[in-house]
Amino acid sequence: MSLTLDSRQRAMLKEMGVKVWSRVVPVQAPGERAARTVRTTPTADTSAMVVQPRVAGAETMDWAALQQAVADCRACALCNGRKHTVFGMGGLEPPNAGRPPVANWLIVGEAPGDQEDLSGLPFVGPAGQLLDSMLKAMGLDRKRGAAVGDGQAAQGSYIANVLKCRPPSNRNPEGEEVAQCAPYLRRQIELLQPRIILAMGRFAAQALLHDSVPDVHSLPLGKLRGQVHSYRGIPVVVTYHPAYLLRALGDKAKAWADLCLAMQRFSDP
Ligand code: URA
């Protein structure tokens, strides 16, 4: 694939900042319409609140059932503080209702922040603006899900997170939260069958590569970049999280190199 940049991509890279060289809670039983009201104390620590077991049967759910399971999820304490779950967005309209969107690219982030919690959509805050610029620089567009470049084959992109609920104060995801949420991302990937996955940040890389890179939890992100990994046979390219790039402007050029690697792998499998 030629990585020659057209004027639009150059503009997007400029926008990206890349220089172009050259406890007791309401408990809802399945099928129960309204949550039972259980007395709680106003100062209750949400981490101690009662939750329900990890979702069962995600591996056989269709897209609509999976969305509903995420919306109803109470498998970790994050459910107590959320306004919305954030399932994901993007891709091209599926041919039939109930089918997953069509997405050649899957972008995996970490977890919703405040604005995502409010809107129920991934990457709508400042990091999301940078992600949009990165996607546009690659000829992708998550809002329409279709390629915006001239003459490019449709390359729908879907954006999802490791966690579907916001951790309080935007803290890092905890191991148990990641484990409880894991069946959702796994099933999303099974249903979407993307041709390539872009893992943004440490938590996305760890969630996707723990089976294939044994020491992934101890490796710095920089050591995971620059090569094409595999998640159940799907190529995975690791790059920096856009929120990090907003603070570390000097690493944007490295992120662009990662995107180039992903584009190369996508078009030259
Ligand atoms: N950061 C993420 O990793 N995901 C979002 O959806 C928003 C910010």
XYZ file of C-alpha atoms and ligand atoms in Angstrom:
277
model
C 0.000 0.000 0.000
C 1.202 3.474 -0.801
C 1.346 5.744 2.235
C 1.523 8.826 0.070
C -0.424 11.561 1.818
C -2.980 13.650 0.048
C -3.700 17.228 1.114
C -6.594 16.156 3.303
C -4.455 13.659 5.191
C -1.699 16.232 5.545
C -4.251 18.630 7.028
C -5.431 15.951 9.417
C -1.894 15.127 10.475
C -1.345 18.810 11.118
C -4.449 18.789 13.269
C -3.050 15.749 15.086
C 0.082 17.755 15.699
C 2.256 15.430 13.638
C 4.909 17.063 11.517
C 5.098 15.469 8.113
C 8.725 14.936 7.340
C 9.359 15.723 3.836
C -22.633 -2.497 49.037
C -26.471 -2.788 49.220
C -27.951 -1.593 46.071
C -31.118 -2.082 44.188
C -30.888 -5.615 42.908
C -32.572 -6.495 39.665
C -33.312 -10.093 38.933
C -33.518 -11.135 35.283
C -36.935 -10.232 33.965
C -37.710 -7.971 36.902
C -39.017 -4.669 35.558
C -38.090 -2.331 38.387
C -35.229 -2.658 40.804
C -36.168 -3.658 44.315
C -35.559 -0.807 46.693
C -33.108 -1.687 49.375
C -32.122 0.704 52.110
C -28.609 2.042 51.882
C -26.567 4.607 53.706
C -25.715 7.855 51.910
C -22.033 7.461 52.697
C -21.824 3.884 51.424
C -18.566 3.013 49.695
C -19.561 1.972 46.201
C -16.686 -0.490 46.031
C -18.381 -2.499 48.767
C -21.775 -2.602 47.129
C -23.309 -5.861 46.111
C -22.927 -6.796 42.483
C -24.004 -9.762 40.432
C -21.931 -12.546 38.868
C -20.067 -12.143 35.612
C -22.324 -12.348 32.578
C -22.975 -15.906 31.446
C -23.463 -17.033 27.877
C -21.997 -13.968 26.170
C -20.254 -16.287 23.718
C -23.568 -17.185 22.081
C -25.233 -13.777 22.151
C -26.062 -11.898 18.991
C -25.242 -8.206 18.695
C -28.557 -6.968 20.090
C -28.475 -9.366 23.039
C -24.901 -8.383 23.786
C -25.825 -4.692 23.786
C -28.652 -5.425 26.188
C -26.399 -7.510 28.443
C -23.940 -4.619 28.686
C -26.730 -2.140 29.398
C -28.009 -4.376 32.205
C -24.600 -5.395 33.545
C -24.032 -5.279 37.299
C -20.969 -7.520 37.384
C -18.691 -5.043 39.142
C -19.027 -2.032 41.391
C -18.622 0.413 38.508
C -22.308 -0.137 37.772
C -23.131 1.784 40.927
C -21.644 5.052 39.733
C -22.428 5.026 36.033
C -24.926 7.140 34.148
C -24.626 5.087 30.977
C -22.803 2.018 29.849
C -20.684 2.631 26.746
C -20.999 -0.289 24.360
C -19.209 1.193 21.359
C -19.995 2.906 18.073
C -19.171 2.954 14.400
C -19.083 0.590 11.485
C -21.216 0.525 8.398
C -24.923 -0.205 8.610
C -25.393 -3.963 8.853
C -27.255 -5.580 5.976
C -29.899 -6.904 8.378
C -31.177 -5.455 11.631
C -29.751 -7.259 14.645
C -26.512 -8.057 12.824
C -23.280 -6.387 13.945
C -22.084 -3.311 12.055
C -19.619 -3.947 9.255
C -16.173 -2.853 10.401
C -12.825 -3.778 8.967
C -11.081 -1.807 11.688
C -11.634 -2.120 15.412
C -10.227 0.563 17.679
C -9.994 -0.495 21.321
C -9.592 2.092 24.070
C -9.468 1.806 27.823
C -12.676 2.925 29.505
C -15.274 5.663 29.304
C -14.511 9.009 30.933
C -16.951 11.607 32.242
C -18.245 12.716 28.870
C -18.595 9.188 27.576
C -20.487 8.255 30.740
C -22.864 11.149 30.137
C -23.402 10.455 26.445
C -23.133 6.668 26.339
C -20.705 6.993 23.397
C -16.981 6.209 23.292
C -14.289 8.834 22.853
C -16.398 11.972 22.755
C -14.098 14.062 24.996
C -10.774 15.721 24.123
C -9.033 12.383 23.582
C -11.842 11.513 21.188
C -11.168 14.616 19.120
C -7.602 13.521 18.689
C -8.744 9.992 17.871
C -11.015 11.405 15.171
C -8.063 13.242 13.663
C -6.016 10.069 13.737
C -8.802 8.123 12.049
C -9.251 10.783 9.403
C -5.539 10.768 8.702
C -5.993 7.077 7.918
C -9.004 7.661 5.683
C -11.443 6.403 8.308
C -14.411 8.126 9.845
C -16.105 6.677 12.876
C -19.200 8.846 12.662
C -20.249 7.592 9.272
C -18.268 4.427 9.684
C -17.149 4.649 6.081
C -13.930 5.668 4.449
C -13.837 9.310 3.478
C -10.900 9.033 1.083
C -11.314 9.110 -2.667
C -11.481 5.741 -4.273
C -10.783 3.816 -1.079
C -12.693 0.686 -0.361
C -15.103 1.059 2.509
C -13.180 0.451 5.662
C -15.748 0.785 8.382
C -14.241 1.346 11.798
C -15.771 0.465 15.130
C -14.673 1.937 18.459
C -14.994 0.012 21.716
C -13.377 0.006 25.129
C -11.998 -2.624 27.475
C -14.383 -1.404 30.184
C -17.948 -0.467 29.409
C -18.426 1.674 32.538
C -16.511 4.710 33.757
C -14.056 4.173 36.603
C -14.494 6.941 39.203
C -12.260 9.992 38.784
C -10.908 8.412 35.618
C -8.676 6.101 37.587
C -7.091 3.100 35.901
C -9.225 0.001 35.437
C -8.723 -2.629 38.133
C -7.952 -6.243 37.320
C -11.278 -7.524 38.575
C -13.180 -4.942 36.524
C -11.271 -5.921 33.406
C -11.959 -9.602 34.089
C -15.684 -9.054 34.635
C -15.998 -6.998 31.455
C -13.820 -9.240 29.280
C -16.621 -11.425 27.843
C -18.203 -8.361 26.239
C -15.182 -7.228 24.255
C -14.385 -10.831 23.341
C -17.869 -11.330 21.908
C -17.826 -7.944 20.174
C -14.690 -9.028 18.364
C -16.136 -12.443 17.495
C -19.211 -10.834 15.990
C -17.498 -7.907 14.266
C -14.664 -10.017 12.829
C -12.539 -6.931 12.075
C -9.627 -7.349 9.708
C -7.353 -5.440 12.054
C -7.389 -4.127 15.623
C -5.720 -0.978 16.881
C -5.054 -1.255 20.615
C -4.819 2.200 22.142
C -2.864 2.267 25.368
C -1.622 -0.178 27.924
C -4.953 -1.573 29.086
C -6.194 -2.297 25.583
C -2.883 -3.987 24.751
C -3.002 -6.075 27.915
C -6.630 -7.092 27.401
C -5.958 -8.236 23.844
C -2.512 -9.738 24.121
C -2.417 -11.538 27.457
C -2.728 -14.910 25.741
C -0.109 -14.238 23.068
C 2.449 -12.067 24.900
C 3.124 -13.786 28.237
C 4.806 -10.805 29.920
C 2.436 -8.205 28.502
C 1.545 -6.926 31.978
C 5.125 -6.052 32.803
C 6.197 -4.696 29.423
C 6.155 -0.953 28.814
C 3.906 0.059 25.941
C 6.914 1.110 23.899
C 8.049 -2.527 23.756
C 4.724 -3.606 22.297
C 4.786 -1.064 19.490
C 6.413 -1.526 16.120
C 5.264 -5.088 15.468
C 2.069 -6.767 14.452
C 0.634 -8.964 17.203
C -2.282 -11.340 16.961
C -5.560 -11.724 18.803
C -7.202 -15.023 17.845
C -5.747 -14.713 14.362
C -6.638 -11.024 13.919
C -3.657 -8.682 13.532
C -3.252 -6.200 16.389
C -1.158 -3.038 16.306
C -0.455 -1.293 19.601
C -0.169 2.448 19.868
C -0.359 5.176 22.457
C -3.673 6.165 23.976
C -4.917 9.507 22.605
C -5.251 10.907 26.167
C -1.554 10.209 26.668
C -0.736 11.839 23.335
C -2.508 15.003 24.457
C 0.073 15.242 27.244
C 3.080 13.853 25.374
C 3.046 15.773 22.121
C 6.481 14.465 21.213
C 5.118 10.932 20.867
C 2.544 11.818 18.213
C 5.025 11.075 15.466
C 5.507 7.601 16.943
C 1.748 7.138 17.000
C 1.644 8.093 13.324
C 4.296 5.463 12.635
C 2.035 2.937 14.391
C -0.918 3.957 12.256
C 1.231 3.575 9.145
C 2.220 0.083 10.274
C -1.448 -0.770 10.782
C -2.416 0.631 7.364
C 0.391 -1.302 5.761
C -0.685 -4.538 7.456
C -4.297 -3.876 6.546
C -3.630 -3.463 2.864
C -0.812 -5.977 2.580
C -1.816 -8.890 4.806
N -10.683 7.063 26.834
C -10.935 5.798 26.461
O -10.087 4.931 26.535
N -12.144 5.510 25.987
C -13.106 6.416 25.862
O -14.193 6.069 25.402
C -12.815 7.731 26.263
C -11.595 8.038 26.745
